[in-house]
């Protein structure tokens, strides 16, 4: 009984100390990387008003991107070959991702309803892979791009005609983390 | 001693005995002989039975080694059906017994009709039995508190000599299963193989964007949810003895994974959550292995896992899509879908992934293979403009025939007796489940509790309460008590 009690107390103490040290480590780790000293603009009254400060580098960090900013790549029936318009869309996506290096994404593969559930799951994955490979080829780190196939299970358009089917044959890009 | 008349079937000995007060008439199936033991005067019915058996033996030499006592031969459910007349069960016991027995009448008539063995007429719908009826089914239905008893009888017509007399007892809540058990026994008596009235069907029900796994009786009754994940469940498949259900689900949030859940309800386990696709899972006929589609090597391929989901063996090595494996009933071969020649086609390979051959050249764009339980047919779908038709062919690819068309007809799956296919179709509007008997009768729609239903899977024959509730198997006292 006593032994059990002391043992459990020891375990609790160990846990607490572990937690404490964990917190301490985090704090230590956090402190060496403070915000860099703010550049002192030191404007003088005699100089002309400064131009907009370095928008090309600063702006991407300021403007946030969401999934709505990424363009889908559309496919032909039964195909996972990237069409011309799909490449153009992915080029824009790649640029946006290069500009936002902390953003990671998921590429969802989707299909129209004209195929079996299981085949479309495989086809959707092929489409997601094709889009991912293109982004990686455009310089996006592979680790930033995950893929998932939904097959025909999450259609964007509910109709049963070619316009709905075309909407649903896509690699759809979604922001996973970062902005 | 009370006067008894009953049929006794001794399966092991291959012997069928008809007992009555005057004596005993025994048909020795193995020897092909009919023996009368009893009074010196052979009753007229015994002489008739002797003649019938002699004729049957002469007409069907296969009866010399039957698995059971085949009284009237039929041609596997297609074309010719046996005409049977259902008479209302006589209700007794509690005051509400008539209400129950009227429902039992309907269930029994449905079962016999849906067996694809019988053409059914009903005494409560049309009065007298038609002249060409071969048998009459009926009996007594008594309800006492929460217990119900069915004394089932099938007699030939017009002589009304007993063909099958059986008594069943069950808790009242299991009355449907009890009637199904009687129906299956009638099919067994006439065909040598039990019916499928005591089976269930698993399916996917869609509500908005959510897809959950459900099961129900083969006739659409007793719909029960199996999952409540608010995710996307897909592609259910039964274990060979019916206790487990494999299915695909997005519930983990990281892609489609394979899960297994007890078909009677219980805890769900993940079978495979490898990177990429984990889909299209189905048990081997011996239940020791699971064929499925994985893409952990970067491309969707057919694999075989052990029953725990470990030790993957890759069967296909092709840069194209390979998916939708379906075992042959021997477990020696697997049918699957591949688009290695551009569009999806069904192929067959051996258990090790060798000897790959395209199933059929008679139909283009084929997918969703399902091997019949007797091994003689493979059902599959073929794409039309906006959907699929269902076909079946022999495993060597010959004899392709259109089974179902009109609307889109998907995911055909065999009943355990191979007489029916269940499939999903939007032929009448939203997707619902239908059953075809593979003949010229139109598919019948299953009620699925008002749910939009997809991806059906027919259970094997289940060892349900029907086995336990058989009070007599012919040779004991039908009353159950002395």
XYZ file of C-alpha atoms in Angstrom:
661
model
C 0.000 0.000 0.000
C 2.689 2.422 1.099
C 4.942 1.383 -1.664
C 2.108 1.866 -4.181
C 1.341 5.269 -2.743
C 4.936 6.453 -2.855
C 5.301 5.023 -6.338
C 2.280 6.879 -7.618
C 3.451 10.074 -5.931
C 6.803 9.664 -7.618
C 5.102 9.146 -10.986
C 2.999 12.246 -10.485
C 6.082 14.258 -9.480
C 7.997 12.967 -12.486
C 5.141 13.908 -14.765
C 4.910 17.377 -13.291
C 8.651 17.924 -13.592
C 8.600 16.597 -17.144
C 5.816 18.993 -18.014
C 7.627 21.840 -16.334
C 10.871 21.092 -18.142
C 8.943 20.781 -21.386
C 7.468 24.196 -20.855
C 10.810 25.595 -19.884
C 12.424 24.157 -22.997
C 9.735 25.654 -25.134
C 10.302 29.013 -23.568
C 14.033 28.696 -24.049
C 13.543 27.616 -27.611
C 11.198 30.482 -28.204
C 13.325 33.214 -26.730
C 16.404 32.974 -29.000
C 14.222 33.744 -32.001
C 12.605 37.020 -31.165
C 11.290 39.354 -33.754
C 14.272 40.896 -35.450
C 14.966 44.474 -34.383
C 12.561 46.707 -36.194
C 14.328 48.555 -38.980
C 14.503 52.143 -37.868
C 13.168 54.219 -40.695
C 14.706 57.322 -39.142
C 12.972 59.707 -41.430
C 14.329 63.172 -41.551
C 12.315 66.165 -42.390
C 14.745 67.153 -45.067
C 14.355 64.006 -47.169
C 11.483 63.520 -49.600
C 8.658 61.207 -48.494
C 9.800 57.574 -48.854
C 8.246 55.346 -51.467
C 6.102 52.397 -50.478
C 8.475 50.176 -48.519
C 9.497 47.109 -50.484
C 6.058 45.806 -51.481
C 7.355 42.913 -53.609
C 8.790 41.048 -50.619
C 6.522 42.208 -47.866
C 3.131 41.971 -49.577
C 2.847 38.156 -49.891
C 3.419 37.821 -46.165
C 0.672 40.308 -45.490
C -2.062 39.173 -47.895
C -3.541 35.926 -46.741
C -4.577 33.186 -49.131
C -7.355 30.690 -48.669
C -8.599 27.704 -50.630
C -10.711 30.070 -52.726
C -7.567 31.642 -54.185
C -6.375 28.329 -55.620
C -7.674 27.252 -58.978
C -8.828 23.713 -59.742
C -7.494 21.692 -62.654
C -10.221 20.172 -64.822
C -10.005 16.874 -66.685
C -11.541 15.036 -69.619
C -13.731 11.987 -69.136
C -11.815 8.920 -67.863
C -8.587 10.910 -68.104
C -5.940 12.018 -65.685
C -3.856 13.808 -68.297
C -3.422 17.530 -67.564
C -5.066 19.619 -70.252
C -3.703 22.991 -71.397
C -6.197 24.882 -69.202
C -5.352 22.648 -66.237
C -1.645 23.451 -66.603
C -2.435 27.168 -66.792
C -4.454 26.928 -63.567
C -1.741 24.986 -61.801
C 0.906 27.492 -62.969
C -1.014 30.216 -61.152
C -1.416 27.985 -58.121
C 2.322 27.239 -58.130
C 3.140 30.952 -58.204
C 0.792 31.614 -55.305
C 2.355 28.774 -53.340
C 5.874 30.020 -54.072
C 4.784 33.408 -52.773
C 3.394 31.824 -49.605
C 6.057 29.344 -48.623
C 4.409 28.516 -45.302
C 1.221 27.308 -46.962
C 0.655 23.569 -47.262
C -2.172 22.170 -49.347
C -4.238 19.087 -50.013
C -5.051 18.209 -53.602
C -8.419 16.452 -53.757
C -9.128 14.208 -56.746
C -12.749 14.230 -57.935
C -14.702 12.445 -60.656
C -18.076 12.692 -62.308
C -20.776 10.162 -61.501
C -20.219 8.089 -64.643
C -18.059 5.374 -63.216
C -18.188 2.939 -60.347
C -17.392 4.071 -56.818
C -14.203 2.036 -56.615
C -12.865 2.874 -60.069
C -13.532 6.559 -59.506
C -11.636 6.482 -56.226
C -8.613 5.230 -58.145
C -9.179 7.691 -61.005
C -9.522 10.571 -58.540
C -6.228 9.644 -56.991
C -4.557 9.620 -60.400
C -5.893 13.144 -61.011
C -4.672 14.361 -57.633
C -1.273 12.779 -58.305
C -1.046 14.431 -61.721
C -1.746 17.848 -60.196
C 0.690 17.273 -57.328
C 3.443 16.122 -59.681
C 2.941 19.223 -61.804
C 3.183 21.516 -58.751
C 6.310 19.720 -57.578
C 7.742 20.117 -61.058
C 7.016 23.823 -60.741
C 9.182 24.016 -57.674
C 6.776 23.370 -54.816
C 8.229 21.074 -52.169
C 6.531 17.676 -52.272
C 6.131 17.777 -48.495
C 3.784 20.743 -48.844
C 1.340 18.863 -51.064
C -0.800 16.023 -49.749
C -3.357 14.215 -51.867
C -6.697 12.551 -51.193
C -9.176 11.001 -53.599
C -12.907 11.400 -53.115
C -13.841 9.695 -56.376
C -17.438 10.575 -57.161
C -18.400 10.902 -53.497
C -18.216 14.700 -53.103
C -19.497 16.268 -56.310
C -19.344 20.055 -56.730
C -22.262 20.198 -59.146
C -25.312 18.034 -58.507
C -26.622 17.896 -62.075
C -26.581 14.912 -64.423
C -25.392 16.616 -67.613
C -22.049 17.389 -69.231
C -21.700 20.807 -67.587
C -22.105 19.262 -64.124
C -19.859 16.336 -65.008
C -17.103 18.697 -66.221
C -17.329 20.652 -62.949
C -16.855 17.419 -61.039
C -13.842 16.071 -62.967
C -11.170 18.029 -61.168
C -8.143 18.212 -58.942
C -9.293 20.594 -56.244
C -6.716 22.460 -54.174
C -7.418 23.193 -50.508
C -5.193 25.120 -48.071
C -4.303 22.791 -45.221
C -2.092 24.997 -43.019
C -0.587 28.467 -43.220
C -1.976 31.549 -44.896
C -51.402 -43.231 -29.260
C -52.579 -40.365 -31.341
C -52.898 -40.800 -35.039
C -49.834 -39.307 -36.684
C -49.013 -38.428 -40.210
C -45.662 -36.972 -40.972
C -42.753 -36.878 -43.303
C -39.358 -37.887 -41.974
C -36.223 -36.937 -43.831
C -33.040 -38.610 -42.706
C -30.426 -36.697 -44.611
C -27.465 -38.828 -43.596
C -29.141 -42.033 -44.661
C -30.634 -40.455 -47.768
C -34.049 -41.696 -46.727
C -37.454 -40.068 -46.877
C -40.257 -41.651 -44.865
C -43.977 -40.897 -44.941
C -45.702 -42.176 -41.795
C -49.399 -42.557 -41.219
C -51.678 -44.687 -39.109
C -51.671 -47.545 -41.571
C -47.915 -47.894 -41.893
C -44.791 -46.372 -43.293
C -43.598 -45.638 -46.806
C -39.857 -45.147 -47.178
C -37.941 -43.907 -50.188
C -34.300 -44.962 -50.117
C -32.685 -42.174 -52.082
C -29.320 -43.860 -52.412
C -30.720 -47.177 -53.585
C -33.550 -45.630 -55.557
C -36.088 -47.933 -53.885
C -39.464 -47.337 -52.314
C -40.471 -49.584 -49.407
C -43.902 -49.934 -47.799
C -44.018 -51.222 -44.204
C -47.387 -51.669 -42.534
C -50.765 -53.054 -43.370
C -51.350 -55.505 -46.177
C -53.373 -52.944 -48.085
C -51.114 -50.351 -49.599
C -53.004 -47.073 -49.436
C -53.799 -45.292 -52.648
C -51.507 -42.378 -51.844
C -48.575 -44.747 -51.294
C -49.185 -46.347 -54.667
C -49.349 -42.874 -56.181
C -46.141 -41.839 -54.455
C -44.409 -44.992 -55.638
C -45.433 -44.234 -59.170
C -44.340 -40.610 -58.843
C -40.951 -41.599 -57.462
C -40.457 -44.193 -60.158
C -41.264 -41.628 -62.799
C -39.009 -39.055 -61.196
C -36.147 -41.535 -61.049
C -36.641 -42.509 -64.646
C -36.751 -38.880 -65.714
C -33.825 -37.657 -63.645
C -30.948 -40.095 -63.181
C -29.162 -37.415 -61.116
C -31.594 -38.174 -58.333
C -29.641 -41.320 -57.581
C -27.108 -39.190 -55.647
C -29.112 -36.176 -54.520
C -27.964 -33.954 -51.678
C -31.562 -33.908 -50.591
C -34.960 -35.217 -51.550
C -35.910 -33.510 -54.744
C -39.586 -34.099 -55.288
C -40.219 -31.890 -58.276
C -37.396 -30.939 -60.543
C -37.044 -27.366 -61.726
C -34.661 -25.605 -64.029
C -32.664 -23.338 -61.714
C -35.241 -20.625 -61.269
C -35.341 -19.474 -64.873
C -38.359 -19.893 -67.022
C -40.428 -22.613 -65.447
C -41.679 -22.000 -61.938
C -43.725 -24.241 -59.685
C -47.248 -23.019 -59.080
C -47.995 -22.880 -55.375
C -51.173 -21.643 -53.706
C -50.902 -19.889 -50.344
C -53.846 -20.344 -48.005
C -54.331 -18.055 -45.033
C -52.759 -19.399 -41.868
C -55.409 -20.272 -39.297
C -54.961 -17.871 -36.385
C -55.455 -18.971 -32.805
C -54.534 -17.897 -29.291
C -54.617 -14.245 -28.316
C -57.282 -11.928 -29.660
C -54.798 -10.105 -31.893
C -53.473 -13.360 -33.398
C -55.397 -12.721 -36.609
C -53.529 -9.449 -37.149
C -50.202 -11.198 -36.832
C -51.145 -14.180 -38.959
C -52.392 -11.917 -41.757
C -48.930 -10.318 -41.858
C -47.331 -13.758 -41.769
C -49.490 -14.742 -44.786
C -48.058 -11.844 -46.771
C -44.454 -12.489 -45.725
C -44.704 -16.173 -46.659
C -46.282 -15.390 -50.030
C -43.583 -12.773 -50.728
C -40.831 -15.190 -49.747
C -42.127 -17.907 -52.038
C -42.630 -15.469 -54.899
C -39.209 -13.875 -54.398
C -37.511 -17.267 -54.207
C -37.871 -17.381 -58.007
C -38.811 -21.030 -57.552
C -42.564 -20.541 -57.301
C -45.391 -18.703 -58.958
C -47.657 -17.755 -56.094
C -51.421 -17.411 -55.884
C -53.115 -16.367 -52.646
C -56.356 -17.606 -51.180
C -56.985 -14.172 -49.630
C -56.557 -12.465 -52.977
C -58.228 -14.764 -55.450
C -60.224 -17.423 -53.641
C -59.853 -20.990 -54.890
C -56.593 -22.568 -55.929
C -56.100 -22.450 -59.719
C -56.458 -25.795 -61.426
C -52.794 -26.038 -62.429
C -51.475 -25.497 -58.895
C -48.966 -28.145 -57.849
C -48.872 -27.475 -54.126
C -50.741 -25.640 -51.380
C -48.993 -23.925 -48.451
C -50.722 -23.039 -45.219
C -51.022 -24.102 -41.619
C -51.731 -22.664 -38.204
C -50.399 -19.530 -36.546
C -50.950 -19.178 -32.821
C -49.933 -16.243 -30.661
C -49.773 -16.613 -26.887
C -48.377 -13.578 -25.089
C -44.883 -12.967 -26.396
C -44.610 -16.419 -27.982
C -45.647 -17.427 -31.448
C -46.000 -20.860 -33.029
C -46.286 -21.787 -36.682
C -47.474 -25.201 -37.811
C -46.468 -25.061 -41.442
C -47.873 -27.433 -44.034
C -47.291 -27.920 -47.720
C -49.531 -30.392 -49.508
C -49.754 -31.561 -53.057
C -52.795 -30.636 -55.117
C -55.547 -31.629 -55.541
C -55.037 -34.701 -53.344
C -53.629 -32.583 -50.491
C -51.189 -35.215 -49.369
C -48.472 -33.756 -47.156
C -45.209 -32.779 -48.790
C -43.779 -30.908 -45.812
C -45.078 -30.588 -42.245
C -43.003 -28.521 -39.835
C -43.546 -26.699 -36.613
C -41.715 -23.556 -35.494
C -41.747 -21.603 -32.262
C -40.199 -18.216 -31.545
C -40.530 -15.090 -29.430
C -43.174 -12.928 -31.076
C -40.558 -10.309 -32.006
C -38.875 -12.919 -34.257
C -42.063 -13.831 -36.114
C -40.653 -12.656 -39.430
C -37.552 -14.816 -39.096
C -39.808 -17.735 -38.216
C -41.932 -17.324 -41.351
C -38.733 -16.879 -43.412
C -37.448 -20.186 -41.966
C -40.622 -21.949 -43.148
C -40.281 -20.385 -46.608
C -36.647 -21.509 -46.842
C -37.641 -25.026 -45.836
C -40.301 -25.099 -48.550
C -37.711 -24.052 -51.146
C -35.364 -26.704 -49.763
C -38.074 -29.337 -50.060
C -38.748 -28.521 -53.696
C -35.247 -27.759 -54.965
C -32.815 -29.509 -52.668
C -31.328 -26.168 -51.665
C -32.515 -23.792 -48.969
C -33.977 -20.445 -49.972
C -32.474 -17.091 -49.046
C -35.329 -15.636 -47.003
C -33.130 -15.672 -43.884
C -30.409 -13.488 -45.394
C -29.678 -9.797 -45.012
C -28.422 -7.090 -47.345
C -25.866 -4.460 -46.390
C -26.003 -1.153 -48.221
C -24.928 2.478 -48.130
C -27.577 5.092 -47.389
C -26.982 8.652 -48.506
C -28.376 11.637 -46.628
C -27.083 14.878 -48.086
C -23.299 14.444 -48.225
C -23.223 11.797 -45.524
C -23.085 8.099 -46.371
C -23.645 5.538 -43.635
C -23.564 1.726 -43.629
C -26.881 -0.073 -43.026
C -28.171 -3.626 -43.043
C -31.683 -4.959 -43.580
C -33.521 -8.216 -44.194
C -33.353 -9.464 -47.776
C -36.921 -8.199 -48.313
C -36.200 -4.681 -47.068
C -37.590 -5.174 -43.552
C -35.804 -4.373 -40.289
C -33.452 -1.652 -41.578
C -30.638 -1.060 -39.073
C -27.827 1.532 -39.126
C -24.333 0.097 -38.632
C -22.366 3.354 -38.598
C -23.036 6.870 -37.356
C -19.764 8.490 -38.428
C -21.267 11.447 -40.327
C -18.626 10.614 -42.948
C -18.571 8.703 -46.239
C -18.925 4.926 -45.926
C -18.613 2.815 -49.089
C -18.297 -0.683 -50.572
C -19.617 -3.055 -47.886
C -18.779 -6.761 -48.085
C -19.732 -9.698 -45.799
C -17.455 -12.253 -44.214
C -18.142 -15.805 -45.475
C -20.216 -16.775 -42.431
C -21.899 -13.388 -42.173
C -20.662 -12.222 -38.774
C -18.516 -9.322 -40.048
C -18.796 -6.498 -42.542
C -15.844 -4.920 -44.313
C -16.311 -1.401 -45.634
C -14.404 1.674 -46.758
C -14.761 4.947 -44.859
C -13.325 8.464 -44.869
C -13.997 8.730 -41.134
C -10.312 9.071 -40.223
C -10.121 12.296 -42.236
C -6.907 11.248 -43.979
C -8.332 9.285 -46.887
C -10.333 6.140 -47.521
C -9.452 3.405 -45.029
C -10.774 -0.148 -44.656
C -12.715 -1.035 -41.511
C -14.449 -4.117 -40.172
C -17.513 -4.109 -37.944
C -19.632 -6.938 -36.496
C -22.783 -7.318 -38.603
C -24.828 -7.644 -35.413
C -23.456 -4.365 -34.072
C -20.344 -3.719 -32.001
C -16.923 -2.176 -32.072
C -15.363 -1.180 -35.388
C -11.700 -1.880 -36.147
C -9.440 -0.471 -38.829
C -8.105 -3.137 -41.176
C -5.930 -0.917 -43.361
C -5.043 2.757 -43.086
C -1.978 2.816 -45.303
C -1.065 5.984 -47.225
C -3.288 6.545 -50.260
C -6.251 4.388 -51.195
C -7.515 1.576 -48.971
C -10.675 0.446 -50.774
C -12.670 -2.416 -52.349
C -12.131 -4.935 -49.567
C -13.633 -8.424 -49.647
C -12.935 -11.625 -47.725
C -11.627 -14.737 -49.426
C -14.127 -17.634 -49.416
C -12.337 -19.217 -46.438
C -12.306 -15.909 -44.541
C -8.552 -16.033 -43.959
C -7.607 -13.276 -46.389
C -8.852 -9.938 -47.647
C -8.460 -8.785 -51.244
C -8.462 -5.005 -51.592
C -7.079 -2.003 -53.454
C -4.121 -0.110 -51.977
C -2.047 2.677 -53.486
C 0.728 2.776 -50.900
C 3.243 2.064 -53.658
C 2.044 5.124 -55.578
C -0.546 3.503 -57.808
C -3.786 1.647 -57.164
C -3.074 -2.080 -57.168
C -4.858 -5.214 -56.005
C -3.407 -6.725 -52.833
C -4.229 -9.630 -50.569
C -3.930 -9.024 -46.821
C -4.384 -11.480 -44.008
C -7.642 -11.227 -42.072
C -6.086 -8.723 -39.651
C -5.023 -6.463 -42.496
C -1.327 -7.322 -42.225
C 1.230 -8.868 -44.600
C 0.146 -7.250 -47.876
C 0.912 -9.272 -50.995
C 0.738 -7.287 -54.194
C -1.027 -9.132 -57.025
C -0.945 -6.538 -59.818
C 2.061 -4.612 -61.106
C 0.742 -2.226 -63.660
C 0.978 1.533 -64.020
C -2.718 1.650 -64.814
C -5.606 1.543 -62.356
C -6.257 -1.898 -60.865
C -9.168 -2.221 -58.446
C -12.462 -3.947 -57.493
C -11.213 -7.478 -56.744
C -13.826 -10.262 -56.516
C -12.902 -13.806 -55.437
C -14.036 -16.902 -57.256
C -15.908 -19.201 -54.831
C -12.935 -21.580 -54.810
C -10.564 -18.768 -53.823
C -8.209 -19.775 -56.636
C -8.983 -16.833 -58.904
C -9.770 -13.137 -58.580
C -11.700 -10.987 -61.048
C -10.793 -7.293 -61.021
C -11.042 -4.075 -63.009
C -8.111 -2.481 -64.822
C -7.787 0.334 -67.339
C -4.462 -0.990 -68.649
C -5.762 -0.817 -72.206
C -7.254 2.658 -71.890
C -10.742 2.090 -70.556
C -11.810 -0.034 -67.596
C -12.219 -3.738 -68.337
C -12.769 -6.749 -66.138
C -9.859 -9.199 -65.975
C -9.323 -12.491 -64.206
C -6.059 -13.572 -62.570
C -5.042 -16.431 -60.326
C -4.582 -16.033 -56.579
C -0.883 -15.200 -57.032
C -1.535 -12.499 -59.625
C -0.537 -14.638 -62.615
C -2.386 -15.868 -65.713
C -4.101 -12.532 -66.289
C -6.764 -12.584 -68.992
C -9.434 -10.138 -70.054
C -12.843 -11.530 -69.117
C -14.858 -10.692 -72.209
C -14.488 -9.052 -75.589
C -18.208 -9.214 -76.252
C -18.917 -6.049 -74.210
C -16.870 -2.835 -73.925
C -16.090 -0.735 -70.823
C -16.762 -3.272 -68.094
C -16.355 -2.897 -64.326
C -17.634 -4.077 -60.923
C -17.248 -7.866 -61.303
C -19.096 -10.230 -58.962
C -18.478 -13.973 -59.099
C -21.561 -16.127 -58.563
C -21.508 -18.363 -55.462
C -21.637 -21.503 -57.603
C -18.799 -20.210 -59.757
C -20.664 -20.548 -63.032
C -21.266 -16.842 -63.741
C -19.581 -13.479 -63.388
C -21.884 -10.466 -63.239
C -20.468 -7.082 -64.206
C -21.547 -3.656 -65.392
C -20.970 -2.105 -68.782
C -21.140 1.617 -69.384
C -23.855 3.167 -71.493
C -24.221 6.890 -72.220
C -24.891 8.091 -68.703
C -24.741 4.985 -66.595
C -24.420 1.219 -66.557
C -26.217 -1.906 -67.688
C -25.721 -5.176 -65.863
C -24.441 -8.232 -67.733
C -23.475 -11.759 -66.809
C -21.225 -14.221 -68.589
C -19.470 -17.494 -67.919
C -16.068 -17.222 -66.219
C -14.399 -18.037 -69.549
C -16.002 -14.880 -70.954
C -18.484 -16.616 -73.200
C -22.255 -16.265 -73.144
C -22.470 -12.596 -72.193
C -26.066 -11.566 -71.764
C -27.756 -8.348 -70.786
C -29.478 -8.784 -67.431
C -30.652 -5.285 -66.486
C -30.844 -2.037 -68.437
C -32.693 1.269 -68.150
C -31.311 4.099 -66.011
C -27.975 3.391 -64.367
C -27.624 -0.014 -62.729
C -24.582 -0.475 -60.512
C -22.848 -2.792 -58.036
C -24.502 -6.137 -58.850
C -24.053 -8.661 -56.039
C -25.242 -12.280 -55.950
C -27.613 -13.877 -53.488
C -26.042 -16.921 -51.795
C -28.133 -19.299 -53.919
C -27.096 -17.569 -57.153
C -30.726 -17.103 -58.234
C -30.798 -13.320 -57.752
C -28.704 -10.186 -58.111
C -29.193 -7.135 -55.926
C -28.056 -3.834 -57.422
C -28.411 -0.068 -57.073
C -30.317 1.817 -59.737
C -31.772 5.224 -60.479
C -34.229 3.711 -62.983
C -37.222 5.214 -61.146
C -35.635 8.364 -59.678
C -33.200 8.584 -56.772
C -30.876 5.626 -56.284
C -32.584 2.647 -54.676
C -31.948 -1.075 -54.396
C -33.490 -3.617 -56.744
C -33.404 -7.368 -57.135
C -33.455 -9.231 -60.433
C -34.118 -12.959 -60.731
C -32.075 -12.995 -63.966
C -35.156 -13.847 -65.972
C -37.682 -11.798 -67.884
C -39.560 -10.556 -64.811
C -38.912 -6.864 -64.106
C -36.570 -6.054 -61.194
C -38.378 -5.448 -57.918
C -37.571 -2.455 -55.777
C -36.621 -2.981 -52.150
C -37.932 -0.661 -49.506
C -34.946 0.697 -47.629
C -36.733 2.674 -44.961
C -37.184 5.594 -47.370
C -33.410 6.010 -47.654
C -31.505 6.707 -50.859
C -29.549 3.478 -51.124
C -26.341 2.425 -52.916
C -23.693 -0.315 -53.007
C -25.646 -3.355 -51.815
C -23.999 -6.561 -50.607
C -26.002 -9.753 -50.055
C -25.119 -11.716 -46.926
C -24.387 -15.426 -46.975
C -27.021 -17.685 -45.433
C -27.092 -16.692 -41.790
C -27.383 -19.149 -38.924
C -30.188 -17.091 -37.468
C -32.850 -17.911 -34.927
C -34.559 -19.940 -37.630
C -32.298 -22.905 -36.851
C -33.027 -22.864 -33.146
C -36.747 -22.362 -33.452
C -37.506 -25.440 -35.497
C -39.482 -27.482 -33.031
C -39.839 -30.506 -35.244
C -37.835 -31.746 -38.125
C -40.468 -34.206 -39.134
C -39.666 -37.077 -36.817
C -40.589 -35.694 -33.413
C -44.000 -35.006 -31.986
C -45.350 -31.943 -33.783
C -46.940 -30.764 -30.567
C -43.553 -30.350 -28.977
C -44.878 -31.963 -25.805
C -46.447 -35.336 -25.201
